Short mmCIF file of C-alpha atoms (C1' of nucleotides) in Angstrom, two decimals:
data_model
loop_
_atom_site.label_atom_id
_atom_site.label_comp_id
_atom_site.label_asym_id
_atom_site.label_seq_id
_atom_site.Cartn_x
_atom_site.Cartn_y
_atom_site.Cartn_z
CA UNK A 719 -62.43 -77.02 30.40
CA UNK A 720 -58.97 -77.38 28.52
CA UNK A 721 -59.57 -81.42 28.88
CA UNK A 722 -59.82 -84.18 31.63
CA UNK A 723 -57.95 -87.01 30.56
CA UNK A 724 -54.49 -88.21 29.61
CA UNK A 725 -55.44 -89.43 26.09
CA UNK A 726 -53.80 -87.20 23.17
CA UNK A 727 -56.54 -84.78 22.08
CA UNK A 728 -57.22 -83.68 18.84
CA UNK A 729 -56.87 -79.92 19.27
CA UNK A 730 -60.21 -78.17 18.42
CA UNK A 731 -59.39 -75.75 15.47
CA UNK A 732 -60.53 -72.86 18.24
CA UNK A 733 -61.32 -69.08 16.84
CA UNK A 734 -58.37 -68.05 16.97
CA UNK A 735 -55.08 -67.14 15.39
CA UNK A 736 -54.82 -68.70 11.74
CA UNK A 737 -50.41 -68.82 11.80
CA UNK A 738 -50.57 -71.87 10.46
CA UNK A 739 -48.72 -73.07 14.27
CA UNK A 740 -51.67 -74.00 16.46
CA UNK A 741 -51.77 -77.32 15.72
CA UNK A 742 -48.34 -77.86 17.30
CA UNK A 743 -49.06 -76.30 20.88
CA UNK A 744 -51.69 -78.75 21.30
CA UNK A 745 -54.48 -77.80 24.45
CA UNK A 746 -51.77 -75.23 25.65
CA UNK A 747 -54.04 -72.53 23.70
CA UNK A 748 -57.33 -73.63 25.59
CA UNK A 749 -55.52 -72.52 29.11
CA UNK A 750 -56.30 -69.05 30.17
CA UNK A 751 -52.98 -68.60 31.77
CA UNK A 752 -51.05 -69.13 28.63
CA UNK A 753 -53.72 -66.92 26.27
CA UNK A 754 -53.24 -63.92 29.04
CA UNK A 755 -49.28 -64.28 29.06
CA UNK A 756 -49.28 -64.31 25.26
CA UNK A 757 -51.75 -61.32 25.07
CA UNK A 758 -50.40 -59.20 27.85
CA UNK A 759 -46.79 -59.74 25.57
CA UNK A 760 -48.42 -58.81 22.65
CA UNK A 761 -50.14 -55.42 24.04
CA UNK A 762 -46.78 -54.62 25.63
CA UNK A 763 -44.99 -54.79 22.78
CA UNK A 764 -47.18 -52.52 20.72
CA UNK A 765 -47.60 -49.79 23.85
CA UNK A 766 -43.35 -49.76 24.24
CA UNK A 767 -43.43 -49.21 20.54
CA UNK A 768 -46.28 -46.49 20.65
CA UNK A 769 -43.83 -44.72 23.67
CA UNK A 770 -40.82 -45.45 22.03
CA UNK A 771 -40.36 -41.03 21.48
CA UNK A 772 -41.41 -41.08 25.17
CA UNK A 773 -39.12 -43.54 26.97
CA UNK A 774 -41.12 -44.69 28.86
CA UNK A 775 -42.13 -48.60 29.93
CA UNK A 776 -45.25 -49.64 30.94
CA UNK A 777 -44.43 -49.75 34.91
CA UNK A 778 -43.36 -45.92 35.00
CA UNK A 779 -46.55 -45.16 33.16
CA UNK A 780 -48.50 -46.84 35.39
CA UNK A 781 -46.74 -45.05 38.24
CA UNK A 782 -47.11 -41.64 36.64
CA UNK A 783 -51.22 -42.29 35.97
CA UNK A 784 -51.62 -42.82 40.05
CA UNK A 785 -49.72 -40.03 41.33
CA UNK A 786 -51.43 -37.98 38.75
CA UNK A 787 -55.14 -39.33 39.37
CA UNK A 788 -54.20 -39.39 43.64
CA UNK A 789 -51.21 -36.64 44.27
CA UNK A 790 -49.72 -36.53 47.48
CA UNK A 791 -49.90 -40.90 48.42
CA UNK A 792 -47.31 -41.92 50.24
CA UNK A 793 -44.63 -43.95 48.01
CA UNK A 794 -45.62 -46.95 49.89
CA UNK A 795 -48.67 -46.82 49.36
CA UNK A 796 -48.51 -46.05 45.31
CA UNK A 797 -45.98 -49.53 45.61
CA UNK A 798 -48.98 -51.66 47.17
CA UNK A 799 -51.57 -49.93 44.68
CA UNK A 800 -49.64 -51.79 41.89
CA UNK A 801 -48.62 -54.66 42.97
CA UNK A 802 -44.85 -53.24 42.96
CA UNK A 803 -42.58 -54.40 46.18
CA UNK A 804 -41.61 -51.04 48.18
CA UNK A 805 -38.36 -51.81 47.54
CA UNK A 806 -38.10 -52.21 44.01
CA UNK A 807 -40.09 -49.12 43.85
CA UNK A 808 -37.13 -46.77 45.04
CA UNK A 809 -35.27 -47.19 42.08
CA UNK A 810 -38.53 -47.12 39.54
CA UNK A 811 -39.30 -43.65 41.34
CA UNK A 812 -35.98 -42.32 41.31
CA UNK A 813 -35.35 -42.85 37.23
CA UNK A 814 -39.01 -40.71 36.98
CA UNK A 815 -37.77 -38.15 39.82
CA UNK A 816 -34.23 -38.39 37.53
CA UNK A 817 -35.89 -36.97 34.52
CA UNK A 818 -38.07 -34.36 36.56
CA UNK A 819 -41.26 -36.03 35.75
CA UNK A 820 -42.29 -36.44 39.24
CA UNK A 821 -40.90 -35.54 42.82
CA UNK A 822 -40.95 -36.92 46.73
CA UNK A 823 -42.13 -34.12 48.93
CA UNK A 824 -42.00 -34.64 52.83
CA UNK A 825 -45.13 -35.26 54.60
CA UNK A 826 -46.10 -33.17 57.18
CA UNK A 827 -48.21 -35.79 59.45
CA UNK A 828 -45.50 -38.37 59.00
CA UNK A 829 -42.21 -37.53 58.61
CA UNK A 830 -40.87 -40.70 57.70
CA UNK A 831 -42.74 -40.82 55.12
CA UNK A 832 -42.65 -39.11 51.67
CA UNK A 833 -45.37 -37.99 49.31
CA UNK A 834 -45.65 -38.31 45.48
CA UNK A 835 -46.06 -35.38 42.92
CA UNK A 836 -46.06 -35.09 39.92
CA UNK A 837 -43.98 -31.55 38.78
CA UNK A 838 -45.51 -29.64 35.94
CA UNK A 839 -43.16 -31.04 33.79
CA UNK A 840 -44.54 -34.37 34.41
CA UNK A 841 -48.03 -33.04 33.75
CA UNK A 842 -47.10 -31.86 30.39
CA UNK A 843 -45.21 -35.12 29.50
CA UNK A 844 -47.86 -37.62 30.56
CA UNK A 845 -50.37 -35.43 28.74
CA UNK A 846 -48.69 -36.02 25.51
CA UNK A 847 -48.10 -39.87 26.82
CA UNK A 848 -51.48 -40.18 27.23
CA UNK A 849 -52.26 -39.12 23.41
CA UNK A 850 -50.28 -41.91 22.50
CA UNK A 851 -51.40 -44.45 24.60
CA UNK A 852 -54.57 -43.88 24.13
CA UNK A 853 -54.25 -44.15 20.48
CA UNK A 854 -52.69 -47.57 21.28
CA UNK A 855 -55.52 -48.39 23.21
CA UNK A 856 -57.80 -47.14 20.18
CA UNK A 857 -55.61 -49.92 17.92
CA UNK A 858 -56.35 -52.46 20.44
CA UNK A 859 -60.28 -51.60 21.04
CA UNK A 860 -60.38 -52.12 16.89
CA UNK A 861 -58.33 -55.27 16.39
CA UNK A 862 -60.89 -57.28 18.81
CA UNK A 863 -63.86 -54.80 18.40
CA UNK A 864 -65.44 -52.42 20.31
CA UNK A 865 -68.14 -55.21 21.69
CA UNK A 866 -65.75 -57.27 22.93
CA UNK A 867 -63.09 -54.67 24.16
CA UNK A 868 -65.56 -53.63 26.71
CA UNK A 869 -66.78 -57.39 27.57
CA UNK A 870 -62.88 -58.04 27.57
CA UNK A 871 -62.00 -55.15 30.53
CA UNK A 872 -64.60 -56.36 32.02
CA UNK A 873 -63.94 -60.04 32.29
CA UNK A 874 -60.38 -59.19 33.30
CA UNK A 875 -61.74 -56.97 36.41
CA UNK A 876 -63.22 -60.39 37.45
CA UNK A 877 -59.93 -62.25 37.55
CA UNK A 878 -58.23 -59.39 39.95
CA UNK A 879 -60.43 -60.13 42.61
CA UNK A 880 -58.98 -63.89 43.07
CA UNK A 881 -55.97 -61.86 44.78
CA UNK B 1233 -62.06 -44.73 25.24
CA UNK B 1234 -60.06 -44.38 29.01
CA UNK B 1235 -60.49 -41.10 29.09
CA UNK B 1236 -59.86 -37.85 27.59
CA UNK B 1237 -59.25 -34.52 29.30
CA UNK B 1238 -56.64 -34.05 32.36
CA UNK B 1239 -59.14 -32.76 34.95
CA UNK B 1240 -60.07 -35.15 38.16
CA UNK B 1241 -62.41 -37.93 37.22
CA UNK B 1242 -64.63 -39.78 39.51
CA UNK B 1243 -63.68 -43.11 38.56
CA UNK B 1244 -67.17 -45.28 38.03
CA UNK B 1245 -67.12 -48.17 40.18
CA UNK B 1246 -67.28 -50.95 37.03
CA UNK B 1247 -68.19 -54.49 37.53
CA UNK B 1248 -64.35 -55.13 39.61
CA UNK B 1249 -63.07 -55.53 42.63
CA UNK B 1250 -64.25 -53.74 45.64
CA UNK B 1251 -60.84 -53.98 47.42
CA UNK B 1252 -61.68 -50.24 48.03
CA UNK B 1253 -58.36 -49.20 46.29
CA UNK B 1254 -59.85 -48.80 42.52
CA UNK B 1255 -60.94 -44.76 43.02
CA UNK B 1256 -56.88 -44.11 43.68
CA UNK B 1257 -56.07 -45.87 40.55
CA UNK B 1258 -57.52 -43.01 38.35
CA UNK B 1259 -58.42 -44.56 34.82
CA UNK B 1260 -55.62 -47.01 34.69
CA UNK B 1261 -58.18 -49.62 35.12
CA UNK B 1262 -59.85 -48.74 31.48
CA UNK B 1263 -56.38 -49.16 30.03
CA UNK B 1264 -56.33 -53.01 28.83
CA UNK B 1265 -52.85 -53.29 29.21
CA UNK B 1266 -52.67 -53.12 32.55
CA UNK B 1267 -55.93 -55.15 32.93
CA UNK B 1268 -54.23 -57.91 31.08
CA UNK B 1269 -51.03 -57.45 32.83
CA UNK B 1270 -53.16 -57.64 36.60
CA UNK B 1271 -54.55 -60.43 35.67
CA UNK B 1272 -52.09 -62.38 34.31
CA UNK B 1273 -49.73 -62.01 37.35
CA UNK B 1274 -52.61 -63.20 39.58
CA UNK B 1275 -53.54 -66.10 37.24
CA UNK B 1276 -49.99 -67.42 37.45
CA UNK B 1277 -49.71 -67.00 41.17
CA UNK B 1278 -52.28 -69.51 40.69
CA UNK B 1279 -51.06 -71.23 38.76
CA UNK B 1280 -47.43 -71.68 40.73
CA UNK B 1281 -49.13 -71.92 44.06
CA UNK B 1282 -50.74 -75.40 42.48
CA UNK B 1283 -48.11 -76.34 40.92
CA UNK B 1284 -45.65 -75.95 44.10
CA UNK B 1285 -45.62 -79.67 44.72
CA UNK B 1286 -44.22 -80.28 41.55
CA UNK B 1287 -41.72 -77.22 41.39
CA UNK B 1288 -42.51 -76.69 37.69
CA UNK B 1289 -43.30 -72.86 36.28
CA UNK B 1290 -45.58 -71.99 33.86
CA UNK B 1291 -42.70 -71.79 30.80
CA UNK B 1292 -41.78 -75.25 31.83
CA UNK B 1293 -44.87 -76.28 31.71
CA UNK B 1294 -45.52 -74.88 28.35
CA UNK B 1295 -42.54 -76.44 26.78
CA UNK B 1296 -43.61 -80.15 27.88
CA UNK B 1297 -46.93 -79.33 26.80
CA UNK B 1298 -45.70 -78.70 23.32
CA UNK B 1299 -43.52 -81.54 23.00
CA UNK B 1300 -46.29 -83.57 23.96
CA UNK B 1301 -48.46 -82.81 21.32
CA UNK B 1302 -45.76 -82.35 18.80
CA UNK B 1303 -42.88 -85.06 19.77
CA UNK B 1304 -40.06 -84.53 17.43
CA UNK B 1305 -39.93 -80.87 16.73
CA UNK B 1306 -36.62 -79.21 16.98
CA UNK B 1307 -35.15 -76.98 19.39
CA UNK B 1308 -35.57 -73.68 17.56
CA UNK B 1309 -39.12 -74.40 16.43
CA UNK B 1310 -40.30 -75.34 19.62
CA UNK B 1311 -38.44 -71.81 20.81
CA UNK B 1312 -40.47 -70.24 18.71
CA UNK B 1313 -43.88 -71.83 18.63
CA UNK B 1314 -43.68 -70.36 22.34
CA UNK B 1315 -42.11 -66.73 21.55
CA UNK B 1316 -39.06 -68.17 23.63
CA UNK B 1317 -35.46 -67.23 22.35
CA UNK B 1318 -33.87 -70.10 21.07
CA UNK B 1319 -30.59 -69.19 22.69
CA UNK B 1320 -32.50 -68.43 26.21
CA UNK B 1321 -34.32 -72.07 25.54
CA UNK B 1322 -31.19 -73.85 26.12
CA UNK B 1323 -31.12 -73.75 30.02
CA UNK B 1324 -34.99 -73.74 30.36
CA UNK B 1325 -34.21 -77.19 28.13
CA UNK B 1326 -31.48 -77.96 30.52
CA UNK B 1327 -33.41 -77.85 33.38
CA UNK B 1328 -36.17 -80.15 31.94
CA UNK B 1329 -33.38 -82.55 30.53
CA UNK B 1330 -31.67 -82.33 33.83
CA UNK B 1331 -34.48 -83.64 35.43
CA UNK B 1332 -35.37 -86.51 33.39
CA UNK B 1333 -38.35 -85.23 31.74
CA UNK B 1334 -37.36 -84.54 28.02
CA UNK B 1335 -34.76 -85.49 25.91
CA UNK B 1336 -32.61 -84.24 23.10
CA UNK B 1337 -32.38 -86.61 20.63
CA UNK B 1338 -29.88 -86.18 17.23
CA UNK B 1339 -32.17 -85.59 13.87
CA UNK B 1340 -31.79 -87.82 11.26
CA UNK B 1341 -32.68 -85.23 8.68
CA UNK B 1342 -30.20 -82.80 10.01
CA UNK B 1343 -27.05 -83.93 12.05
CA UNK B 1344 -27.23 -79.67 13.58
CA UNK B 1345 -30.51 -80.01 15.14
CA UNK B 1346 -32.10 -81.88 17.75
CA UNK B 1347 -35.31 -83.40 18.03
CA UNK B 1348 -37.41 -83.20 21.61
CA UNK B 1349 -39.37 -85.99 23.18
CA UNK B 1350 -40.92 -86.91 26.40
CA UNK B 1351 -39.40 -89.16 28.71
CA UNK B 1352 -41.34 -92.31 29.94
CA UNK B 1353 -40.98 -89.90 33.00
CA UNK B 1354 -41.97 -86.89 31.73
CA UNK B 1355 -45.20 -88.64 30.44
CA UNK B 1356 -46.25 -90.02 33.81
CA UNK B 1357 -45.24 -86.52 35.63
CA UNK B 1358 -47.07 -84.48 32.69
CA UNK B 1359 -49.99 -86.19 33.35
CA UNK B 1360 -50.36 -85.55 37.24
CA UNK B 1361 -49.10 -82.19 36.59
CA UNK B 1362 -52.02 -81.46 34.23
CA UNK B 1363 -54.76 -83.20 36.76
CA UNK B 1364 -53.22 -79.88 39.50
CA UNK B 1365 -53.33 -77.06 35.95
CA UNK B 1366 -56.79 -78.38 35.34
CA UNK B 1367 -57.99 -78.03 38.82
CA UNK B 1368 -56.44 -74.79 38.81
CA UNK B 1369 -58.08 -73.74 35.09
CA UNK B 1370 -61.44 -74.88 36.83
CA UNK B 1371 -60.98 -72.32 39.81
CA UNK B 1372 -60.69 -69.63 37.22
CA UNK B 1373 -63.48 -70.80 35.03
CA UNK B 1374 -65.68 -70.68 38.15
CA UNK B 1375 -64.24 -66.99 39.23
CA UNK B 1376 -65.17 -65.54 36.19
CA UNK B 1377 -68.24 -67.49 34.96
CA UNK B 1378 -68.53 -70.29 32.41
CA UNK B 1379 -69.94 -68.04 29.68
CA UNK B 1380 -67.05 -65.81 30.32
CA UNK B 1381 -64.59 -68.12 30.56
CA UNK B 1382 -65.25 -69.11 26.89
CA UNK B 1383 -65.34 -65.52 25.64
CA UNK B 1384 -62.23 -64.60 27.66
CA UNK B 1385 -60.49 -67.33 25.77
CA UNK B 1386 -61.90 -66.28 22.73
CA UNK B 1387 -61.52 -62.35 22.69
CA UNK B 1388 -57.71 -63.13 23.89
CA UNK B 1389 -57.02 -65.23 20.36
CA UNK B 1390 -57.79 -61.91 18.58
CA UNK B 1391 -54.81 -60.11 20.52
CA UNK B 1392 -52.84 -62.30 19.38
CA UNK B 1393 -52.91 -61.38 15.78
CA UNK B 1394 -51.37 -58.32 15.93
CA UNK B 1395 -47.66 -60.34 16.26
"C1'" DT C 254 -23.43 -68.08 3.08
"C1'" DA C 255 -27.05 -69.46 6.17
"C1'" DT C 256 -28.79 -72.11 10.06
"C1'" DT C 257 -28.74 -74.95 14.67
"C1'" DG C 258 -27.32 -75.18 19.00
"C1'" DT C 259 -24.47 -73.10 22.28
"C1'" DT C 260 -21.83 -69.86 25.49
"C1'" DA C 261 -21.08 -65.49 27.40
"C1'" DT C 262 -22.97 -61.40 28.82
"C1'" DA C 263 -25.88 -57.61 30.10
"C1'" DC C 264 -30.06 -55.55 31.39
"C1'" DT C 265 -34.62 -55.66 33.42
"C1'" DC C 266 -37.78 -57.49 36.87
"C1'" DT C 267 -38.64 -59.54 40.98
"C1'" DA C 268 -37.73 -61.29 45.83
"C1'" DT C 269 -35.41 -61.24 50.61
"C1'" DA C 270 -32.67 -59.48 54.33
"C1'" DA C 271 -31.05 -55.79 56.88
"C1'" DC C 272 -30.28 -51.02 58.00
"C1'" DT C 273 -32.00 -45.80 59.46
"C1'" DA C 274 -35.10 -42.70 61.03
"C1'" DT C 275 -39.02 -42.09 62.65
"C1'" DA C 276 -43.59 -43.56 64.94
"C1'" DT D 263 -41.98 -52.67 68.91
"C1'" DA D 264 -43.59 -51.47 64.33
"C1'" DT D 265 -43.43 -48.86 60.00
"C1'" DA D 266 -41.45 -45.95 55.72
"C1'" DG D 267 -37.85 -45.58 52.97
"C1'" DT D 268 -33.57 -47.35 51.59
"C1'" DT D 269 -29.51 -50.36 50.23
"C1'" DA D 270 -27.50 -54.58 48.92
"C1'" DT D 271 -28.04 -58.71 46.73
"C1'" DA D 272 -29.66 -62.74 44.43
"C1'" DG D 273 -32.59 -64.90 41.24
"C1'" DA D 274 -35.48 -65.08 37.30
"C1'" DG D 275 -36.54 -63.50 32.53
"C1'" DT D 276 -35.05 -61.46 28.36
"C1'" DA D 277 -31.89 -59.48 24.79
"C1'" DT D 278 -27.56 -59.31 21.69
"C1'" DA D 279 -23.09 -60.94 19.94
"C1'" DA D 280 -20.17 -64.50 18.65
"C1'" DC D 281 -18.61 -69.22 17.94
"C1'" DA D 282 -18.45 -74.43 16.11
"C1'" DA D 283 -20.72 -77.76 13.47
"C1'" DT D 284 -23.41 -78.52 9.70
"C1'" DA D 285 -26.30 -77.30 5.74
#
DNA sequence: TATTGTTATACTCTATAACTATA
DNA sequence: TATAGTTATAGAGTATAACAATA
């Protein structure tokens, strides 16, 4: 597992990437952290560019999805659901509530609290979103193949549950 | 492929965590972006928390790896063998430089460049360091499975194509 | 002219402390 | 006393422009 001992290895000409630069990284390819860092770059970069009409970054999409899929959570709650501090979520709301995408509504049980919508607006925007996302997705499902785009979501789901 | 139509989906509980927050989510989940994205934050909260004796992050890490295995390359191409800026590679440099782990030394070749090497230092640290990564790339291996440990590895090289 | 390393700078993301209004 | 939302702020990470030295 990515090597024991402090001897130079001779990296293993893995299935991967044929740039013509893996033998200069050395085992760095063989660690999963560094694979899922370079990946996770590489998909973002392609779904910015497949939003780029939309504006729209991967975080607020995310946001957008939940509030769509679970109206009416409390903003605190939608924070903790993706990993996003409730603080740093104010200002990630208020650039979506900005554009009139989605709005804070006062709860009635708790009125400290405020609940998420989206506004119709926002429905009709992520709906068009979504057709370009999930063409991205489509791109992505048929550059590893559709086998092994399943086995991959699936593998992934097992790392989330170390947190 | 992550689903189609707007209408209220009952998400199917897939092979994932049962933190009993997944049917909020909607089908964010089946996008592999955010998958990837998930689980690489939670890998490299691993991978810092094991690390924290040594005070070294992951991009650190990566750049001593390479000029392990490749002693001698220059600034830029190490930059770039990682997807790192070159001008944004000068502090992380600084920091390892500062430290007494790596060194700039003046090409021969080319009196503009700079060569990178290990320090006798850097050599001895890199190796402890890597005893902690590996311990830490074993924990993962065991979450997930040997079997897909090696396919995670290996579907993740195809991503990496598209760039 | 082009490239290497560098500085300056700005923008995003993330992390912590403290405040307010409610509970 | 604790919690939800907020503000302020600081630190990373990342991006572009411009410069000196060298090719």
């Amino acid at each position: 597992m990515a090597g024991k001992s402090g001897r130079p290895r001779q990296p293993v000409p893995t299935a991967k990437a044929a740039s013509g630069s893996e033998e200069k990284l050395g085992d760095l390819p063989n660690y999963v952290g560094y694979m899922l860092r370079r990946a996770q770059l590489t998909v973002f970069q392609d779904f910015i560019q497949s939003l780029a009409d939309f504006d729209l970054r991967p975080a607020q999409f995310s946001v957008l999805s939940v509030i769509e899929a679970s109206p009416g959570l409390r903003q605190t709650e939608v924070a903790n659901l993706l990993g996003i501090q409730r603080t740093n979520f104010v200002t990630l709301f208020d650039s979506l509530e900005g554009r009139g995408l989605a709005e804070r509504k006062p709860s009635k049980e708790d009125r400290r609290s405020h609940s998420l919508y989206l506004t119709d607006a926002g429905r009709a925007y992520l709906r068009d979103v979504k057709a370009s996302v999930d063409a991205h997705e489509t791109r992505i499902a048929q550059q590893v193949g559709q086998d092994d785009y399943i086995t991959l979501k699936r593998i992934l789901g097992k790392l989330l549950v170390i947190c």
